PDB file of N, CA, C and O in Angstrom:
ATOM      1  N   MET A   1      29.416 -46.122 -17.205  1.00  0.00           N
ATOM      2  CA  MET A   1      28.181 -45.065 -17.588  1.00  0.00           C
ATOM      3  C   MET A   1      27.864 -44.508 -16.061  1.00  0.00           C
ATOM      4  O   MET A   1      27.816 -44.633 -15.152  1.00  0.00           O
ATOM      5  N   SER A   2      28.032 -42.909 -15.491  1.00  0.00           N
ATOM      6  CA  SER A   2      27.484 -42.110 -14.759  1.00  0.00           C
ATOM      7  C   SER A   2      26.920 -41.085 -15.043  1.00  0.00           C
ATOM      8  O   SER A   2      26.703 -40.425 -16.089  1.00  0.00           O
ATOM      9  N   THR A   3      26.015 -40.617 -13.537  1.00  0.00           N
ATOM     10  CA  THR A   3      24.886 -39.525 -13.528  1.00  0.00           C
ATOM     11  C   THR A   3      25.902 -38.285 -13.018  1.00  0.00           C
ATOM     12  O   THR A   3      26.360 -38.460 -11.843  1.00  0.00           O
ATOM     13  N   THR A   4      25.625 -37.202 -13.744  1.00  0.00           N
ATOM     14  CA  THR A   4      25.983 -35.969 -12.913  1.00  0.00           C
ATOM     15  C   THR A   4      24.801 -35.428 -12.387  1.00  0.00           C
ATOM     16  O   THR A   4      24.051 -35.102 -13.607  1.00  0.00           O
ATOM     17  N   THR A   5      24.392 -35.208 -10.909  1.00  0.00           N
ATOM     18  CA  THR A   5      23.351 -33.798 -11.062  1.00  0.00           C
ATOM     19  C   THR A   5      23.683 -32.438 -10.039  1.00  0.00           C
ATOM     20  O   THR A   5      24.341 -32.756  -9.533  1.00  0.00           O
ATOM     21  N   PHE A   6      23.247 -31.296 -10.634  1.00  0.00           N
ATOM     22  CA  PHE A   6      23.108 -30.232 -10.168  1.00  0.00           C
ATOM     23  C   PHE A   6      21.799 -29.506 -10.229  1.00  0.00           C
ATOM     24  O   PHE A   6      21.343 -29.526 -10.963  1.00  0.00           O
ATOM     25  N   LYS A   7      21.744 -28.546  -9.507  1.00  0.00           N
ATOM     26  CA  LYS A   7      20.870 -27.910  -9.565  1.00  0.00           C
ATOM     27  C   LYS A   7      20.723 -26.418 -10.117  1.00  0.00           C
ATOM     28  O   LYS A   7      21.886 -25.735 -10.502  1.00  0.00           O
ATOM     29  N   VAL A   8      20.365 -25.807 -11.487  1.00  0.00           N
ATOM     30  CA  VAL A   8      20.222 -24.671 -12.274  1.00  0.00           C
ATOM     31  C   VAL A   8      18.264 -24.267 -11.842  1.00  0.00           C
ATOM     32  O   VAL A   8      17.383 -25.173 -12.141  1.00  0.00           O
ATOM     33  N   HIS A   9      18.670 -23.514 -12.511  1.00  0.00           N
ATOM     34  CA  HIS A   9      16.930 -22.575 -12.231  1.00  0.00           C
ATOM     35  C   HIS A   9      17.479 -21.985 -13.431  1.00  0.00           C
ATOM     36  O   HIS A   9      18.288 -20.967 -14.797  1.00  0.00           O
ATOM     37  N   LEU A  10      15.892 -21.008 -14.204  1.00  0.00           N
ATOM     38  CA  LEU A  10      15.636 -19.940 -15.237  1.00  0.00           C
ATOM     39  C   LEU A  10      15.929 -18.759 -14.546  1.00  0.00           C
ATOM     40  O   LEU A  10      14.634 -18.647 -13.654  1.00  0.00           O
ATOM     41  N   VAL A  11      15.938 -17.706 -15.138  1.00  0.00           N
ATOM     42  CA  VAL A  11      15.801 -16.105 -14.792  1.00  0.00           C
ATOM     43  C   VAL A  11      15.455 -14.859 -16.040  1.00  0.00           C
ATOM     44  O   VAL A  11      15.694 -15.508 -17.444  1.00  0.00           O
ATOM     45  N   ARG A  12      14.561 -14.499 -16.132  1.00  0.00           N
ATOM     46  CA  ARG A  12      13.931 -13.738 -17.129  1.00  0.00           C
ATOM     47  C   ARG A  12      15.387 -12.464 -16.793  1.00  0.00           C
ATOM     48  O   ARG A  12      15.440 -11.676 -16.447  1.00  0.00           O
ATOM     49  N   CYS A  13      16.187 -12.367 -18.362  1.00  0.00           N
ATOM     50  CA  CYS A  13      16.682 -11.155 -18.638  1.00  0.00           C
ATOM     51  C   CYS A  13      16.434 -10.051 -19.402  1.00  0.00           C
ATOM     52  O   CYS A  13      16.502  -9.503 -19.672  1.00  0.00           O
ATOM     53  N   GLY A  14      14.818 -10.211 -19.214  1.00  0.00           N
ATOM     54  CA  GLY A  14      14.594  -9.394 -20.126  1.00  0.00           C
ATOM     55  C   GLY A  14      13.812  -9.292 -21.568  1.00  0.00           C
ATOM     56  O   GLY A  14      14.795 -10.728 -22.316  1.00  0.00           O
ATOM     57  N   HIS A  15      13.549  -8.731 -22.105  1.00  0.00           N
ATOM     58  CA  HIS A  15      13.207  -8.895 -24.053  1.00  0.00           C
ATOM     59  C   HIS A  15      12.762  -9.990 -23.890  1.00  0.00           C
ATOM     60  O   HIS A  15      12.809 -10.732 -24.947  1.00  0.00           O
ATOM     61  N   GLY A  16      12.154 -10.778 -23.288  1.00  0.00           N
ATOM     62  CA  GLY A  16      11.198 -11.965 -23.126  1.00  0.00           C
ATOM     63  C   GLY A  16      12.637 -13.210 -22.941  1.00  0.00           C
ATOM     64  O   GLY A  16      12.453 -14.408 -23.764  1.00  0.00           O
ATOM     65  N   ARG A  17      14.020 -13.120 -23.327  1.00  0.00           N
ATOM     66  CA  ARG A  17      15.310 -13.673 -23.054  1.00  0.00           C
ATOM     67  C   ARG A  17      15.263 -14.474 -22.166  1.00  0.00           C
ATOM     68  O   ARG A  17      14.902 -14.201 -20.694  1.00  0.00           O
ATOM     69  N   MET A  18      15.337 -15.742 -21.463  1.00  0.00           N
ATOM     70  CA  MET A  18      15.452 -16.775 -20.039  1.00  0.00           C
ATOM     71  C   MET A  18      17.094 -17.039 -20.347  1.00  0.00           C
ATOM     72  O   MET A  18      17.593 -17.653 -21.311  1.00  0.00           O
ATOM     73  N   GLU A  19      18.100 -17.354 -18.763  1.00  0.00           N
ATOM     74  CA  GLU A  19      18.597 -17.481 -18.879  1.00  0.00           C
ATOM     75  C   GLU A  19      18.851 -18.540 -18.055  1.00  0.00           C
ATOM     76  O   GLU A  19      18.327 -18.336 -17.027  1.00  0.00           O
ATOM     77  N   LEU A  20      19.971 -19.641 -18.587  1.00  0.00           N
ATOM     78  CA  LEU A  20      19.793 -20.879 -17.346  1.00  0.00           C
ATOM     79  C   LEU A  20      21.000 -20.217 -16.884  1.00  0.00           C
ATOM     80  O   LEU A  20      21.674 -20.009 -16.326  1.00  0.00           O
ATOM     81  N   ARG A  21      20.773 -20.200 -14.840  1.00  0.00           N
ATOM     82  CA  ARG A  21      21.994 -20.176 -13.767  1.00  0.00           C
ATOM     83  C   ARG A  21      22.095 -21.257 -13.268  1.00  0.00           C
ATOM     84  O   ARG A  21      21.397 -21.731 -12.538  1.00  0.00           O
ATOM     85  N   ASP A  22      23.491 -21.474 -12.213  1.00  0.00           N
ATOM     86  CA  ASP A  22      23.436 -22.573 -12.071  1.00  0.00           C
ATOM     87  C   ASP A  22      23.193 -22.030  -9.864  1.00  0.00           C
ATOM     88  O   ASP A  22      22.606 -21.072  -9.859  1.00  0.00           O
ATOM     89  N   GLY A  23      22.565 -23.685  -9.069  1.00  0.00           N
ATOM     90  CA  GLY A  23      22.360 -22.965  -7.844  1.00  0.00           C
ATOM     91  C   GLY A  23      20.973 -23.250  -7.667  1.00  0.00           C
ATOM     92  O   GLY A  23      19.795 -23.323  -8.968  1.00  0.00           O
ATOM     93  N   ALA A  24      20.498 -23.207  -6.859  1.00  0.00           N
ATOM     94  CA  ALA A  24      19.109 -23.210  -6.758  1.00  0.00           C
ATOM     95  C   ALA A  24      18.756 -21.981  -6.543  1.00  0.00           C
ATOM     96  O   ALA A  24      18.958 -20.968  -6.595  1.00  0.00           O
ATOM     97  N   PRO A  25      17.158 -21.577  -7.487  1.00  0.00           N
ATOM     98  CA  PRO A  25      16.847 -20.446  -7.322  1.00  0.00           C
ATOM     99  C   PRO A  25      16.451 -19.428  -5.755  1.00  0.00           C
ATOM    100  O   PRO A  25      15.946 -19.912  -5.097  1.00  0.00           O
ATOM    101  N   PRO A  26      16.443 -18.304  -6.318  1.00  0.00           N
ATOM    102  CA  PRO A  26      16.375 -17.064  -5.025  1.00  0.00           C
ATOM    103  C   PRO A  26      14.855 -17.411  -4.552  1.00  0.00           C
ATOM    104  O   PRO A  26      13.960 -18.225  -4.666  1.00  0.00           O
ATOM    105  N   LEU A  27      14.524 -16.937  -2.786  1.00  0.00           N
ATOM    106  CA  LEU A  27      14.026 -17.062  -2.553  1.00  0.00           C
ATOM    107  C   LEU A  27      13.222 -15.598  -2.671  1.00  0.00           C
ATOM    108  O   LEU A  27      13.538 -15.018  -2.968  1.00  0.00           O
ATOM    109  N   PRO A  28      12.033 -16.028  -2.779  1.00  0.00           N
ATOM    110  CA  PRO A  28      10.373 -15.318  -3.258  1.00  0.00           C
ATOM    111  C   PRO A  28      10.848 -13.916  -1.831  1.00  0.00           C
ATOM    112  O   PRO A  28      11.331 -14.080  -1.186  1.00  0.00           O
ATOM    113  N   PRO A  29      10.255 -12.547  -2.234  1.00  0.00           N
ATOM    114  CA  PRO A  29      10.340 -11.609  -2.050  1.00  0.00           C
ATOM    115  C   PRO A  29       9.615 -12.096  -0.320  1.00  0.00           C
ATOM    116  O   PRO A  29       8.867 -11.855  -0.763  1.00  0.00           O
ATOM    117  N   PRO A  30       9.720 -11.590   0.948  1.00  0.00           N
ATOM    118  CA  PRO A  30       8.903 -11.633   1.582  1.00  0.00           C
ATOM    119  C   PRO A  30       7.106 -10.955   1.303  1.00  0.00           C
ATOM    120  O   PRO A  30       7.333  -9.501   0.855  1.00  0.00           O
ATOM    121  N   VAL A  31       5.952 -11.292   1.871  1.00  0.00           N
ATOM    122  CA  VAL A  31       5.247 -10.882   1.439  1.00  0.00           C
ATOM    123  C   VAL A  31       4.839  -9.476   2.771  1.00  0.00           C
ATOM    124  O   VAL A  31       4.974  -9.064   3.719  1.00  0.00           O
ATOM    125  N   ILE A  32       5.036  -7.893   1.991  1.00  0.00           N
ATOM    126  CA  ILE A  32       4.702  -6.643   3.198  1.00  0.00           C
ATOM    127  C   ILE A  32       3.369  -6.349   3.056  1.00  0.00           C
ATOM    128  O   ILE A  32       2.463  -6.775   2.066  1.00  0.00           O
ATOM    129  N   SER A  33       2.558  -6.627   4.438  1.00  0.00           N
ATOM    130  CA  SER A  33       0.758  -6.281   4.129  1.00  0.00           C
ATOM    131  C   SER A  33       1.073  -4.883   4.157  1.00  0.00           C
ATOM    132  O   SER A  33       1.167  -4.249   4.879  1.00  0.00           O
ATOM    133  N   ILE A  34       0.268  -5.016   3.165  1.00  0.00           N
ATOM    134  CA  ILE A  34      -0.555  -3.374   2.668  1.00  0.00           C
ATOM    135  C   ILE A  34      -1.401  -2.877   3.602  1.00  0.00           C
ATOM    136  O   ILE A  34      -2.890  -3.281   2.940  1.00  0.00           O
ATOM    137  N   PRO A  35      -2.166  -1.710   4.277  1.00  0.00           N
ATOM    138  CA  PRO A  35      -3.187  -1.870   4.821  1.00  0.00           C
ATOM    139  C   PRO A  35      -4.023  -1.072   3.416  1.00  0.00           C
ATOM    140  O   PRO A  35      -3.742  -0.547   2.567  1.00  0.00           O
ATOM    141  N   ALA A  36      -5.814  -2.039   3.250  1.00  0.00           N
ATOM    142  CA  ALA A  36      -6.534  -1.417   2.327  1.00  0.00           C
ATOM    143  C   ALA A  36      -6.820  -0.343   2.455  1.00  0.00           C
ATOM    144  O   ALA A  36      -6.390   0.630   3.101  1.00  0.00           O
ATOM    145  N   ARG A  37      -6.872   0.793   1.028  1.00  0.00           N
ATOM    146  CA  ARG A  37      -6.907   1.822   1.251  1.00  0.00           C
ATOM    147  C   ARG A  37      -8.126   2.443   1.456  1.00  0.00           C
ATOM    148  O   ARG A  37      -8.078   3.335   2.379  1.00  0.00           O
ATOM    149  N   VAL A  38      -9.114   1.797   1.843  1.00  0.00           N
ATOM    150  CA  VAL A  38     -10.423   1.766   2.267  1.00  0.00           C
ATOM    151  C   VAL A  38     -10.492   1.974   3.810  1.00  0.00           C
ATOM    152  O   VAL A  38     -10.765   3.157   4.729  1.00  0.00           O
ATOM    153  N   ALA A  39      -9.089   1.132   4.455  1.00  0.00           N
ATOM    154  CA  ALA A  39      -8.594   1.056   6.035  1.00  0.00           C
ATOM    155  C   ALA A  39      -7.971   2.439   6.183  1.00  0.00           C
ATOM    156  O   ALA A  39      -8.506   2.532   7.257  1.00  0.00           O
ATOM    157  N   ARG A  40      -7.515   2.583   5.426  1.00  0.00           N
ATOM    158  CA  ARG A  40      -6.863   3.850   5.660  1.00  0.00           C
ATOM    159  C   ARG A  40      -7.505   5.036   5.637  1.00  0.00           C
ATOM    160  O   ARG A  40      -6.894   5.719   6.169  1.00  0.00           O
ATOM    161  N   LEU A  41      -8.747   5.094   4.840  1.00  0.00           N
ATOM    162  CA  LEU A  41      -9.227   5.955   4.672  1.00  0.00           C
ATOM    163  C   LEU A  41     -10.621   6.402   6.577  1.00  0.00           C
ATOM    164  O   LEU A  41     -10.363   7.152   6.547  1.00  0.00           O
ATOM    165  N   VAL A  42     -10.752   5.290   7.108  1.00  0.00           N
ATOM    166  CA  VAL A  42     -11.203   4.937   7.675  1.00  0.00           C
ATOM    167  C   VAL A  42     -10.568   5.146   8.953  1.00  0.00           C
ATOM    168  O   VAL A  42     -10.971   6.628   9.876  1.00  0.00           O
ATOM    169  N   ALA A  43      -9.708   5.357   8.979  1.00  0.00           N
ATOM    170  CA  ALA A  43      -8.463   5.230  10.111  1.00  0.00           C
ATOM    171  C   ALA A  43      -8.591   7.167  10.170  1.00  0.00           C
ATOM    172  O   ALA A  43      -7.922   7.728  10.825  1.00  0.00           O
ATOM    173  N   LEU A  44      -8.379   8.141   8.830  1.00  0.00           N
ATOM    174  CA  LEU A  44      -8.237   9.442   8.466  1.00  0.00           C
ATOM    175  C   LEU A  44      -9.569   9.971   8.940  1.00  0.00           C
ATOM    176  O   LEU A  44      -9.490  10.750   9.798  1.00  0.00           O
ATOM    177  N   ALA A  45     -10.623   9.399   8.764  1.00  0.00           N
ATOM    178  CA  ALA A  45     -12.023   9.636   9.475  1.00  0.00           C
ATOM    179  C   ALA A  45     -11.768  10.040  10.588  1.00  0.00           C
ATOM    180  O   ALA A  45     -12.377  10.516  11.041  1.00  0.00           O
ATOM    181  N   HIS A  46     -11.345   9.478  11.195  1.00  0.00           N
ATOM    182  CA  HIS A  46     -11.036   8.602  12.964  1.00  0.00           C
ATOM    183  C   HIS A  46     -10.381  10.150  13.307  1.00  0.00           C
ATOM    184  O   HIS A  46     -10.296  10.483  14.442  1.00  0.00           O
ATOM    185  N   HIS A  47      -9.390  10.039  12.787  1.00  0.00           N
ATOM    186  CA  HIS A  47      -8.363  11.147  12.871  1.00  0.00           C
ATOM    187  C   HIS A  47      -9.022  12.831  13.364  1.00  0.00           C
ATOM    188  O   HIS A  47      -8.800  13.340  13.617  1.00  0.00           O
ATOM    189  N   ILE A  48      -9.828  12.684  11.837  1.00  0.00           N
ATOM    190  CA  ILE A  48     -10.311  14.275  11.634  1.00  0.00           C
ATOM    191  C   ILE A  48     -11.651  14.210  12.186  1.00  0.00           C
ATOM    192  O   ILE A  48     -11.416  15.180  13.187  1.00  0.00           O
ATOM    193  N   GLU A  49     -12.079  13.505  12.973  1.00  0.00           N
ATOM    194  CA  GLU A  49     -13.201  13.588  14.368  1.00  0.00           C
ATOM    195  C   GLU A  49     -12.290  13.849  15.418  1.00  0.00           C
ATOM    196  O   GLU A  49     -13.414  14.838  15.843  1.00  0.00           O
ATOM    197  N   ASN A  50     -11.361  13.355  15.297  1.00  0.00           N
ATOM    198  CA  ASN A  50     -10.874  13.589  16.928  1.00  0.00           C
ATOM    199  C   ASN A  50     -10.458  14.431  16.775  1.00  0.00           C
ATOM    200  O   ASN A  50     -10.507  15.356  17.915  1.00  0.00           O
ATOM    201  N   LEU A  51      -9.635  15.125  15.626  1.00  0.00           N
ATOM    202  CA  LEU A  51      -8.846  16.673  15.787  1.00  0.00           C
ATOM    203  C   LEU A  51     -10.646  17.473  16.124  1.00  0.00           C
ATOM    204  O   LEU A  51      -9.934  18.533  17.129  1.00  0.00           O
ATOM    205  N   VAL A  52     -11.597  17.192  15.533  1.00  0.00           N
ATOM    206  CA  VAL A  52     -12.614  18.638  15.537  1.00  0.00           C
ATOM    207  C   VAL A  52     -13.338  18.022  16.941  1.00  0.00           C
ATOM    208  O   VAL A  52     -13.587  19.812  17.552  1.00  0.00           O
ATOM    209  N   ARG A  53     -13.382  17.489  17.796  1.00  0.00           N
ATOM    210  CA  ARG A  53     -14.111  17.600  19.025  1.00  0.00           C
ATOM    211  C   ARG A  53     -12.979  17.771  20.249  1.00  0.00           C
ATOM    212  O   ARG A  53     -13.377  18.145  21.072  1.00  0.00           O
ATOM    213  N   ALA A  54     -12.159  17.126  19.711  1.00  0.00           N
ATOM    214  CA  ALA A  54     -10.739  17.929  20.807  1.00  0.00           C
ATOM    215  C   ALA A  54     -10.792  19.574  20.489  1.00  0.00           C
ATOM    216  O   ALA A  54      -9.716  19.906  20.953  1.00  0.00           O
ATOM    217  N   GLY A  55     -10.770  20.144  19.742  1.00  0.00           N
ATOM    218  CA  GLY A  55     -10.530  21.611  19.567  1.00  0.00           C
ATOM    219  C   GLY A  55      -9.611  22.080  18.660  1.00  0.00           C
ATOM    220  O   GLY A  55      -9.351  23.068  19.219  1.00  0.00           O
ATOM    221  N   LYS A  56      -8.710  21.383  18.248  1.00  0.00           N
ATOM    222  CA  LYS A  56      -7.606  21.142  17.595  1.00  0.00           C
ATOM    223  C   LYS A  56      -7.698  22.239  15.992  1.00  0.00           C
ATOM    224  O   LYS A  56      -6.520  22.974  15.839  1.00  0.00           O
ATOM    225  N   VAL A  57      -8.906  21.749  15.490  1.00  0.00           N
ATOM    226  CA  VAL A  57      -9.399  22.014  14.286  1.00  0.00           C
ATOM    227  C   VAL A  57     -10.451  22.490  14.705  1.00  0.00           C
ATOM    228  O   VAL A  57     -11.129  21.901  15.194  1.00  0.00           O
ATOM    229  N   ARG A  58     -11.287  24.055  13.829  1.00  0.00           N
ATOM    230  CA  ARG A  58     -12.179  24.384  14.836  1.00  0.00           C
ATOM    231  C   ARG A  58     -13.607  23.377  13.694  1.00  0.00           C
ATOM    232  O   ARG A  58     -14.410  23.620  14.662  1.00  0.00           O
ATOM    233  N   ASP A  59     -13.234  23.094  11.923  1.00  0.00           N
ATOM    234  CA  ASP A  59     -14.246  22.633  11.964  1.00  0.00           C
ATOM    235  C   ASP A  59     -14.307  21.942  10.626  1.00  0.00           C
ATOM    236  O   ASP A  59     -12.697  21.906  10.334  1.00  0.00           O
ATOM    237  N   TYR A  60     -14.615  20.807   9.991  1.00  0.00           N
ATOM    238  CA  TYR A  60     -14.670  20.481   8.949  1.00  0.00           C
ATOM    239  C   TYR A  60     -13.937  21.372   7.257  1.00  0.00           C
ATOM    240  O   TYR A  60     -13.006  20.547   6.949  1.00  0.00           O
ATOM    241  N   ALA A  61     -14.454  22.377   7.278  1.00  0.00           N
ATOM    242  CA  ALA A  61     -13.596  23.080   6.682  1.00  0.00           C
ATOM    243  C   ALA A  61     -12.195  23.573   6.667  1.00  0.00           C
ATOM    244  O   ALA A  61     -11.515  23.860   5.960  1.00  0.00           O
ATOM    245  N   ALA A  62     -12.449  23.880   8.243  1.00  0.00           N
ATOM    246  CA  ALA A  62     -10.752  23.705   8.020  1.00  0.00           C
ATOM    247  C   ALA A  62     -10.193  22.842   8.149  1.00  0.00           C
ATOM    248  O   ALA A  62      -8.097  23.574   7.288  1.00  0.00           O
ATOM    249  N   ILE A  63     -10.840  21.594   7.994  1.00  0.00           N
ATOM    250  CA  ILE A  63     -10.188  20.429   7.958  1.00  0.00           C
ATOM    251  C   ILE A  63      -9.601  20.599   6.183  1.00  0.00           C
ATOM    252  O   ILE A  63      -8.200  20.193   5.600  1.00  0.00           O
ATOM    253  N   ALA A  64     -10.444  20.496   5.478  1.00  0.00           N
ATOM    254  CA  ALA A  64     -10.150  20.846   3.857  1.00  0.00           C
ATOM    255  C   ALA A  64      -9.513  21.657   3.280  1.00  0.00           C
ATOM    256  O   ALA A  64      -8.673  21.041   2.846  1.00  0.00           O
ATOM    257  N   MET A  65      -9.383  22.990   3.987  1.00  0.00           N
ATOM    258  CA  MET A  65      -8.394  23.994   3.752  1.00  0.00           C
ATOM    259  C   MET A  65      -6.959  23.432   4.652  1.00  0.00           C
ATOM    260  O   MET A  65      -5.999  23.885   3.125  1.00  0.00           O
ATOM    261  N   LEU A  66      -6.589  23.220   5.320  1.00  0.00           N
ATOM    262  CA  LEU A  66      -5.459  22.539   5.695  1.00  0.00           C
ATOM    263  C   LEU A  66      -5.151  21.156   4.962  1.00  0.00           C
ATOM    264  O   LEU A  66      -3.317  21.549   4.633  1.00  0.00           O
ATOM    265  N   GLY A  67      -5.827  20.431   4.517  1.00  0.00           N
ATOM    266  CA  GLY A  67      -5.563  19.548   3.601  1.00  0.00           C
ATOM    267  C   GLY A  67      -5.445  19.863   2.075  1.00  0.00           C
ATOM    268  O   GLY A  67      -4.802  18.612   1.557  1.00  0.00           O
ATOM    269  N   GLY A  68      -5.983  20.230   2.198  1.00  0.00           N
ATOM    270  CA  GLY A  68      -5.325  21.402   0.549  1.00  0.00           C
ATOM    271  C   GLY A  68      -6.719  20.034  -0.171  1.00  0.00           C
ATOM    272  O   GLY A  68      -6.507  19.749  -1.223  1.00  0.00           O
ATOM    273  N   ILE A  69      -7.651  19.810   0.126  1.00  0.00           N
ATOM    274  CA  ILE A  69      -9.201  19.187  -0.533  1.00  0.00           C
ATOM    275  C   ILE A  69      -9.996  20.242  -0.027  1.00  0.00           C
ATOM    276  O   ILE A  69     -10.210  21.201   0.512  1.00  0.00           O
ATOM    277  N   THR A  70     -11.264  18.985  -1.056  1.00  0.00           N
ATOM    278  CA  THR A  70     -12.642  20.068  -0.693  1.00  0.00           C
ATOM    279  C   THR A  70     -13.516  19.567   0.690  1.00  0.00           C
ATOM    280  O   THR A  70     -12.966  18.334   0.989  1.00  0.00           O
ATOM    281  N   ARG A  71     -14.014  20.314   0.681  1.00  0.00           N
ATOM    282  CA  ARG A  71     -14.822  20.149   1.409  1.00  0.00           C
ATOM    283  C   ARG A  71     -15.687  19.121   1.478  1.00  0.00           C
ATOM    284  O   ARG A  71     -16.152  17.759   2.884  1.00  0.00           O
ATOM    285  N   ALA A  72     -16.217  18.573   0.319  1.00  0.00           N
ATOM    286  CA  ALA A  72     -16.898  17.585  -0.044  1.00  0.00           C
ATOM    287  C   ALA A  72     -16.019  15.768   0.336  1.00  0.00           C
ATOM    288  O   ALA A  72     -17.072  14.900   0.433  1.00  0.00           O
ATOM    289  N   ARG A  73     -15.094  16.359  -0.098  1.00  0.00           N
ATOM    290  CA  ARG A  73     -13.822  14.766  -0.042  1.00  0.00           C
ATOM    291  C   ARG A  73     -13.961  14.799   1.421  1.00  0.00           C
ATOM    292  O   ARG A  73     -14.027  13.599   1.913  1.00  0.00           O
ATOM    293  N   VAL A  74     -13.738  15.947   2.698  1.00  0.00           N
ATOM    294  CA  VAL A  74     -13.729  15.683   3.729  1.00  0.00           C
ATOM    295  C   VAL A  74     -15.523  15.006   4.646  1.00  0.00           C
ATOM    296  O   VAL A  74     -15.206  14.106   5.268  1.00  0.00           O
ATOM    297  N   SER A  75     -16.323  15.764   3.713  1.00  0.00           N
ATOM    298  CA  SER A  75     -17.449  14.819   4.080  1.00  0.00           C
ATOM    299  C   SER A  75     -17.384  13.431   3.659  1.00  0.00           C
ATOM    300  O   SER A  75     -18.353  12.635   4.456  1.00  0.00           O
ATOM    301  N   GLN A  76     -16.839  13.399   2.542  1.00  0.00           N
ATOM    302  CA  GLN A  76     -17.542  11.504   2.011  1.00  0.00           C
ATOM    303  C   GLN A  76     -15.881  10.875   3.489  1.00  0.00           C
ATOM    304  O   GLN A  76     -16.691   9.836   3.378  1.00  0.00           O
ATOM    305  N   ILE A  77     -14.729  11.344   3.433  1.00  0.00           N
ATOM    306  CA  ILE A  77     -13.858  10.471   3.757  1.00  0.00           C
ATOM    307  C   ILE A  77     -14.903  10.318   5.761  1.00  0.00           C
ATOM    308  O   ILE A  77     -14.760   9.381   6.340  1.00  0.00           O
ATOM    309  N   THR A  78     -15.190  11.560   5.983  1.00  0.00           N
ATOM    310  CA  THR A  78     -15.859  10.850   7.505  1.00  0.00           C
ATOM    311  C   THR A  78     -17.250  10.912   7.763  1.00  0.00           C
ATOM    312  O   THR A  78     -17.659   9.707   8.821  1.00  0.00           O
ATOM    313  N   ASN A  79     -17.884  10.343   6.124  1.00  0.00           N
ATOM    314  CA  ASN A  79     -18.934   9.879   6.016  1.00  0.00           C
ATOM    315  C   ASN A  79     -18.727   8.157   6.299  1.00  0.00           C
ATOM    316  O   ASN A  79     -19.932   6.898   6.443  1.00  0.00           O
ATOM    317  N   LEU A  80     -17.788   7.647   6.496  1.00  0.00           N
ATOM    318  CA  LEU A  80     -17.149   6.632   6.525  1.00  0.00           C
ATOM    319  C   LEU A  80     -17.478   6.491   8.175  1.00  0.00           C
ATOM    320  O   LEU A  80     -17.307   4.288   8.570  1.00  0.00           O
ATOM    321  N   LEU A  81     -17.522   6.918   8.951  1.00  0.00           N
ATOM    322  CA  LEU A  81     -17.371   6.297  10.141  1.00  0.00           C
ATOM    323  C   LEU A  81     -18.856   6.362  10.660  1.00  0.00           C
ATOM    324  O   LEU A  81     -19.671   5.908  11.717  1.00  0.00           O
ATOM    325  N   LEU A  82     -19.887   6.335   9.070  1.00  0.00           N
ATOM    326  CA  LEU A  82     -21.579   6.323   9.862  1.00  0.00           C
ATOM    327  C   LEU A  82     -21.944   4.328   9.326  1.00  0.00           C
ATOM    328  O   LEU A  82     -21.388   3.922   9.371  1.00  0.00           O
TER     329      LEU A  82
END
């Protein structure tokens, strides 16, 4: 009596079907770190504040107009600096 060994793995083929494939399973994709939304908004708040302080933009109302957002939203974002 002889024994044969080989590597196989299951692959999802869609519609709930599974398929048996030869070889070791593929490596998982690398984890890509994406900053949290709040971190991006804090960075935006710092950028807006720097633009106003440097005199490149007149005020927050001008930022809102240029960004196509409301003045209230600009206030919400800049309040993250408090």
